[in-house]
Coordinates of N, CA and C in Angstrom, one line a residue:
X153 N 5.1 10.3 36.1 CA 5.5 10.1 34.7 C 6.9 9.5 34.7
X154 N 7.0 8.3 34.1 CA 8.3 7.7 34.0 C 8.4 7.0 32.7
X155 N 8.5 7.7 31.6 CA 8.7 7.1 30.3 C 10.1 6.7 30.1
X156 N 10.3 5.6 29.4 CA 11.6 5.2 29.0 C 11.8 5.3 27.5
X157 N 12.9 5.8 27.1 CA 13.2 6.0 25.7 C 14.4 5.2 25.4
X158 N 14.4 4.4 24.3 CA 15.6 3.7 24.0 C 16.7 4.7 23.4
X159 N 17.9 4.3 23.5 CA 19.0 5.1 22.9 C 18.8 5.2 21.4
X160 N 18.4 4.1 20.8 CA 18.1 4.1 19.3 C 17.1 5.1 18.9
X161 N 16.0 5.1 19.7 CA 14.9 6.1 19.4 C 15.4 7.5 19.5
X162 N 16.0 7.8 20.6 CA 16.5 9.2 20.8 C 17.5 9.6 19.7
X163 N 18.4 8.7 19.4 CA 19.4 9.0 18.3 C 18.7 9.2 17.0
X164 N 17.7 8.4 16.7 CA 17.0 8.5 15.4 C 16.3 9.9 15.4
X165 N 15.7 10.3 16.5 CA 15.0 11.6 16.5 C 16.0 12.7 16.3
X166 N 17.2 12.7 16.9 CA 18.2 13.7 16.8 C 18.8 13.7 15.4
X167 N 19.0 12.5 14.8 CA 19.6 12.5 13.5 C 18.7 13.0 12.4
X168 N 17.4 12.8 12.5 CA 16.6 13.2 11.4 C 16.1 14.7 11.5
X169 N 16.3 15.3 12.7 CA 15.9 16.7 12.9 C 16.8 17.6 12.0
X170 N 16.1 18.6 11.4 CA 16.7 19.6 10.5 C 16.5 21.0 11.0
X171 N 15.3 21.4 11.3 CA 14.9 22.8 11.7 C 14.2 22.7 13.0
X172 N 14.8 23.2 14.0 CA 14.3 23.1 15.4 C 13.8 24.4 15.9
X173 N 12.5 24.5 16.2 CA 12.0 25.7 16.9 C 12.2 25.5 18.4
X174 N 12.8 26.5 19.0 CA 13.0 26.4 20.5 C 12.1 27.4 21.1
X175 N 11.0 26.9 21.7 CA 10.0 27.7 22.3 C 10.4 28.1 23.7
X176 N 10.6 29.4 23.9 CA 11.0 29.9 25.2 C 12.5 30.1 25.3
X177 N 13.2 30.2 24.1 CA 14.6 30.4 24.1 C 14.9 31.8 24.6
X178 N 15.8 31.9 25.6 CA 16.2 33.1 26.2 C 17.5 33.6 25.6
X179 N 17.6 35.0 25.5 CA 18.9 35.5 25.1 C 19.9 35.8 26.2
X180 N 19.5 35.4 27.4 CA 20.3 35.6 28.6 C 21.3 34.4 28.7
X181 N 22.6 34.6 28.6 CA 23.5 33.6 28.5 C 23.7 32.8 29.8
X182 N 22.9 33.0 30.8 CA 23.0 32.2 32.0 C 21.8 31.2 32.1
X183 N 20.9 31.3 31.1 CA 19.7 30.4 31.1 C 20.0 29.1 30.4
X184 N 19.5 28.0 30.9 CA 19.7 26.7 30.2 C 19.2 26.7 28.7
X185 N 18.2 27.4 28.4 CA 17.7 27.5 27.0 C 18.8 28.1 26.1
X186 N 19.5 29.1 26.6 CA 20.6 29.7 25.8 C 21.6 28.7 25.5
X187 N 22.0 27.9 26.4 CA 23.1 26.9 26.2 C 22.6 25.8 25.2
X188 N 21.3 25.4 25.3 CA 20.8 24.4 24.4 C 20.7 25.0 23.0
X189 N 20.2 26.2 22.9 CA 20.1 26.8 21.5 C 21.5 27.0 20.9
X190 N 22.4 27.5 21.6 CA 23.8 27.7 21.1 C 24.4 26.3 20.7
X191 N 24.2 25.4 21.5 CA 24.8 24.0 21.3 C 24.2 23.4 20.0
X192 N 22.9 23.5 19.9 CA 22.2 22.9 18.7 C 22.6 23.6 17.4
X193 N 22.7 24.9 17.5 CA 23.2 25.7 16.3 C 24.6 25.3 16.0
X194 N 25.5 25.2 16.9 CA 26.9 24.8 16.7 C 27.0 23.4 16.1
X195 N 26.0 22.5 16.4 CA 26.0 21.2 15.8 C 25.4 21.1 14.4
X196 N 25.0 22.3 13.9 CA 24.5 22.3 12.5 C 23.0 22.3 12.3
X197 N 22.3 22.3 13.4 CA 20.8 22.3 13.2 C 20.4 23.7 12.9
X198 N 19.4 23.8 12.0 CA 18.8 25.1 11.8 C 17.9 25.4 13.0
X199 N 18.0 26.5 13.7 CA 17.2 26.8 14.8 C 16.3 28.0 14.5
X200 N 15.2 28.0 15.2 CA 14.3 29.2 15.1 C 13.9 29.5 16.6
X201 N 14.5 30.6 17.1 CA 14.2 31.0 18.4 C 12.8 31.6 18.5
X202 N 12.0 31.1 19.4 CA 10.6 31.5 19.6 C 10.4 32.1 21.0
X203 N 10.2 33.5 21.0 CA 10.0 34.1 22.3 C 9.5 35.5 22.0
X204 N 8.3 35.8 22.4 CA 7.7 37.1 22.1 C 8.4 38.3 22.7
X205 N 9.1 38.0 23.8 CA 9.9 39.1 24.5 C 11.1 39.6 23.7
X206 N 11.5 38.7 22.8 CA 12.7 39.1 22.0 C 12.4 39.3 20.5
X207 N 11.2 39.2 20.1 CA 10.8 39.4 18.7 C 11.5 40.6 18.2
X208 N 12.1 40.6 17.0 CA 12.7 41.7 16.4 C 14.2 41.8 16.7
X209 N 14.7 40.9 17.6 CA 16.1 40.8 17.9 C 16.6 39.5 17.4
X210 N 17.9 39.2 17.6 CA 18.5 38.0 17.1 C 19.1 37.2 18.2
X211 N 19.2 35.9 18.0 CA 19.9 34.9 18.9 C 21.0 34.4 18.0
X212 N 22.3 34.8 18.3 CA 23.5 34.4 17.6 C 23.3 34.4 16.1
X213 N 22.7 35.6 15.6 CA 22.5 35.8 14.2 C 21.3 35.3 13.6
X214 N 20.4 34.7 14.4 CA 19.2 34.1 13.9 C 18.0 34.9 14.5
X215 N 17.1 35.4 13.7 CA 16.0 36.3 14.2 C 15.1 35.5 15.1
X216 N 14.7 36.1 16.2 CA 13.6 35.6 17.0 C 12.3 35.8 16.3
X217 N 11.4 34.8 16.5 CA 10.0 35.0 16.1 C 9.2 35.1 17.4
X218 N 8.0 35.8 17.3 CA 7.2 36.0 18.4 C 6.2 34.9 18.7
X219 N 5.9 34.1 17.8 CA 4.9 33.0 18.0 C 5.1 31.9 17.0
X220 N 4.4 30.8 17.3 CA 4.5 29.6 16.4 C 3.9 30.0 15.0
X221 N 3.1 30.9 14.9 CA 2.5 31.4 13.7 C 3.5 31.8 12.7
X222 N 4.6 32.3 13.2 CA 5.7 32.8 12.3 C 6.8 31.8 12.0
X223 N 6.6 30.6 12.4 CA 7.6 29.5 12.1 C 7.6 29.2 10.6
X224 N 8.8 28.9 10.1 CA 8.8 28.3 8.7 C 8.1 27.0 8.7
X225 N 7.4 26.7 7.6 CA 6.6 25.5 7.5 C 7.5 24.2 7.5
X226 N 8.8 24.4 7.1 CA 9.7 23.2 7.1 C 10.2 22.8 8.5
X227 N 9.7 23.6 9.6 CA 10.1 23.2 10.9 C 9.6 21.8 11.2
X228 N 10.6 21.0 11.7 CA 10.2 19.6 11.9 C 10.4 19.1 13.4
X229 N 10.8 20.0 14.2 CA 11.1 19.6 15.6 C 10.8 20.8 16.5
X230 N 10.1 20.6 17.5 CA 9.7 21.7 18.5 C 10.4 21.3 19.8
X231 N 11.2 22.2 20.4 CA 11.8 22.0 21.7 C 11.1 23.0 22.6
X232 N 10.5 22.5 23.7 CA 9.7 23.4 24.5 C 10.3 23.6 25.9
X233 N 10.6 24.9 26.1 CA 11.2 25.4 27.3 C 10.1 26.3 28.0
X234 N 8.9 25.7 28.3 CA 7.8 26.3 29.0 C 7.3 25.4 30.1
X235 N 6.6 26.0 31.0 CA 6.0 25.2 32.1 C 5.1 24.1 31.5
X236 N 4.9 23.0 32.2 CA 4.1 21.9 31.7 C 2.7 22.4 31.4
X237 N 2.1 23.3 32.3 CA 0.7 23.7 32.0 C 0.6 24.6 30.8
X238 N 1.7 25.0 30.2 CA 1.6 25.8 29.0 C 1.8 25.0 27.7
X239 N 2.1 23.7 27.8 CA 2.4 22.9 26.7 C 1.3 22.6 25.7
X240 N 0.1 22.3 26.2 CA -1.0 21.9 25.4 C -1.3 22.8 24.2
X241 N -1.5 24.1 24.4 CA -1.7 25.0 23.3 C -0.6 25.1 22.3
X242 N 0.6 24.9 22.8 CA 1.8 25.0 21.9 C 1.8 23.8 21.0
X243 N 1.5 22.6 21.6 CA 1.5 21.4 20.8 C 0.3 21.4 19.8
X244 N -0.9 21.9 20.3 CA -2.0 22.0 19.4 C -1.7 22.8 18.2
X245 N -1.2 24.0 18.4 CA -0.8 24.9 17.3 C 0.2 24.3 16.4
X246 N 1.2 23.7 16.9 CA 2.3 23.1 16.1 C 1.7 22.0 15.2
X247 N 0.8 21.2 15.8 CA 0.2 20.1 15.0 C -0.6 20.7 13.9
X248 N -1.3 21.8 14.1 CA -2.2 22.4 13.1 C -1.4 23.1 12.0
X249 N -0.3 23.7 12.4 CA 0.4 24.6 11.5 C 1.6 24.0 10.7
X250 N 2.2 23.0 11.2 CA 3.5 22.5 10.7 C 3.3 21.1 10.0
X251 N 3.3 21.1 8.7 CA 3.0 19.8 8.0 C 4.2 18.8 8.1
X252 N 5.4 19.3 8.4 CA 6.6 18.4 8.4 C 7.0 18.1 9.9
X253 N 6.2 18.5 10.8 CA 6.5 18.2 12.2 C 6.7 16.7 12.5
X254 N 7.8 16.3 13.0 CA 8.0 14.9 13.3 C 8.4 14.7 14.8
X255 N 8.7 15.8 15.5 CA 9.1 15.6 16.9 C 8.6 16.8 17.8
X256 N 8.1 16.4 18.9 CA 7.8 17.4 20.0 C 8.7 16.9 21.2
X257 N 9.6 17.8 21.6 CA 10.5 17.5 22.7 C 10.2 18.5 23.8
X258 N 10.0 17.9 25.0 CA 9.8 18.8 26.2 C 11.0 18.7 27.1
X259 N 11.5 19.8 27.5 CA 12.7 19.9 28.3 C 12.6 19.2 29.7
X260 N 13.7 19.1 30.4 CA 13.7 18.5 31.7 C 12.7 19.2 32.6
X261 N 11.9 18.4 33.2 CA 10.9 18.9 34.1 C 9.5 19.2 33.5
X262 N 9.5 19.1 32.1 CA 8.3 19.5 31.4 C 7.6 18.2 30.9
X263 N 6.4 18.0 31.4 CA 5.6 16.8 31.0 C 4.2 17.2 30.8
X264 N 3.6 16.7 29.8 CA 2.1 16.9 29.5 C 1.6 15.7 28.8
X265 N 1.0 14.8 29.5 CA 0.5 13.5 28.9 C -0.5 13.7 27.8
X266 N -1.5 14.6 28.0 CA -2.5 14.8 27.0 C -1.9 15.4 25.7
X267 N -1.0 16.3 25.8 CA -0.3 16.8 24.6 C 0.5 15.7 23.9
X268 N 1.1 14.9 24.7 CA 1.9 13.8 24.1 C 1.0 12.8 23.4
X269 N -0.1 12.5 24.0 CA -1.0 11.5 23.4 C -1.5 12.1 22.1
X270 N -1.9 13.4 22.1 CA -2.4 14.1 20.9 C -1.4 14.0 19.7
X271 N -0.1 14.3 20.1 CA 1.0 14.3 19.1 C 1.2 12.9 18.5
X272 N 1.3 12.0 19.4 CA 1.5 10.6 19.0 C 0.4 10.1 18.1
X273 N -0.8 10.5 18.4 CA -2.0 10.1 17.6 C -1.8 10.6 16.1
X274 N -1.1 11.7 16.0 CA -0.9 12.2 14.6 C 0.4 11.7 14.0
X275 N 1.1 10.8 14.7 CA 2.3 10.2 14.2 C 3.6 11.0 14.5
X276 N 3.5 11.9 15.4 CA 4.6 12.7 15.8 C 5.3 12.1 17.1
X277 N 6.6 11.9 17.0 CA 7.3 11.4 18.1 C 7.4 12.4 19.3
X278 N 7.4 11.9 20.5 CA 7.4 12.8 21.7 C 8.4 12.3 22.6
X279 N 9.2 13.3 23.2 CA 10.1 13.1 24.2 C 9.8 14.1 25.3
X280 N 9.6 13.6 26.5 CA 9.3 14.4 27.7 C 10.4 14.3 28.7
X281 N 10.6 15.4 29.5 CA 11.5 15.4 30.6 C 12.9 15.0 30.3
X282 N 13.4 15.5 29.1 CA 14.8 15.2 28.7 C 15.3 16.5 28.0
X283 N 16.6 16.6 27.8 CA 17.2 17.7 27.1 C 17.9 17.2 25.9
X284 N 17.7 17.8 24.7 CA 18.3 17.3 23.5 C 19.8 17.5 23.5
X285 N 20.3 18.6 24.2 CA 21.7 18.8 24.3 C 22.4 17.7 25.1
X286 N 21.9 17.3 26.2 CA 22.4 16.3 27.0 C 22.4 14.9 26.3
X287 N 21.2 14.6 25.6 CA 21.1 13.4 24.9 C 22.0 13.3 23.7
X288 N 22.2 14.4 23.0 CA 23.1 14.4 21.9 C 24.5 14.1 22.4
X289 N 24.9 14.8 23.4 CA 26.3 14.6 23.9 C 26.5 13.2 24.4
X290 N 25.5 12.6 25.0 CA 25.6 11.3 25.5 C 25.6 10.3 24.4
X291 N 24.7 10.4 23.4 CA 24.6 9.4 22.4 C 25.6 9.5 21.3
X292 N 26.2 10.7 21.1 CA 27.2 10.9 20.0 C 28.6 11.0 20.5
X293 N 28.8 10.5 21.7 CA 30.2 10.3 22.3 C 30.9 11.6 22.8
X294 N 30.1 12.6 23.1 CA 30.7 13.8 23.7 C 30.8 13.8 25.2
X295 N 30.2 12.9 25.8 CA 30.2 12.8 27.3 C 30.8 11.5 27.7
X296 N 31.6 11.5 28.7 CA 32.2 10.2 29.2 C 31.3 9.8 30.4
X297 N 31.6 8.7 31.0 CA 30.8 8.1 32.0 C 30.6 9.1 33.2
X298 N 31.6 9.9 33.5 CA 31.5 10.9 34.6 C 30.6 12.1 34.2
X299 N 30.1 12.2 33.0 CA 29.2 13.3 32.6 C 29.9 14.5 32.1
X300 N 31.2 14.4 31.7 CA 31.9 15.5 31.2 C 32.9 15.1 30.1
X301 N 33.3 16.0 29.3 CA 34.2 15.7 28.2 C 35.6 16.2 28.6
X302 N 36.5 15.3 28.7 CA 37.8 15.7 29.1 C 38.7 16.4 28.0
X303 N 38.3 16.1 26.8 CA 39.1 16.6 25.7 C 40.4 15.8 25.4
X304 N 40.5 14.7 26.2 CA 41.7 13.8 26.0 C 41.3 12.6 25.3
X305 N 42.0 12.2 24.2 CA 41.7 11.0 23.5 C 42.4 9.9 24.2
X306 N 41.7 8.8 24.6 CA 42.3 7.7 25.3 C 41.5 6.5 25.1
X307 N 42.2 5.3 25.2 CA 41.5 4.1 25.0 C 40.9 3.6 26.4
X308 N 41.3 4.3 27.4 CA 40.8 4.0 28.8 C 39.5 4.6 29.1
X309 N 38.7 4.0 29.9 CA 37.4 4.6 30.4 C 37.5 5.0 31.8

């Protein structure tokens, strides 16, 4: 799998997102999903943490839900932190349940061609094997060429 996404496409996807369901979001602050969830929340996105192991608890003040069945209908973006072989039923359920769904995003290392084709056939944009946190930072000027933010304002690169 070697899909190429234009910067314009990725930026459009991230700019139009409003309510992001993060499937597999961990409350452990050492997990990549924790960093992504925290980052997206700090950037003003409405997030819905989805993880049956944490149902009834909160992620940074936002209640976890145990399944996609509990997602608000206005959810328009699904970010999947699950193994590739677990993606198809997630995508199928999201397509059936969420009338405003516009994006399925699969995290780094997560690829499922059949699920992607199914979503695209319904007019839903798909991004695979990428991280929205990394792409946001890259596309909206938070990362420099070296891959880090120095916090120093400069005209030099």
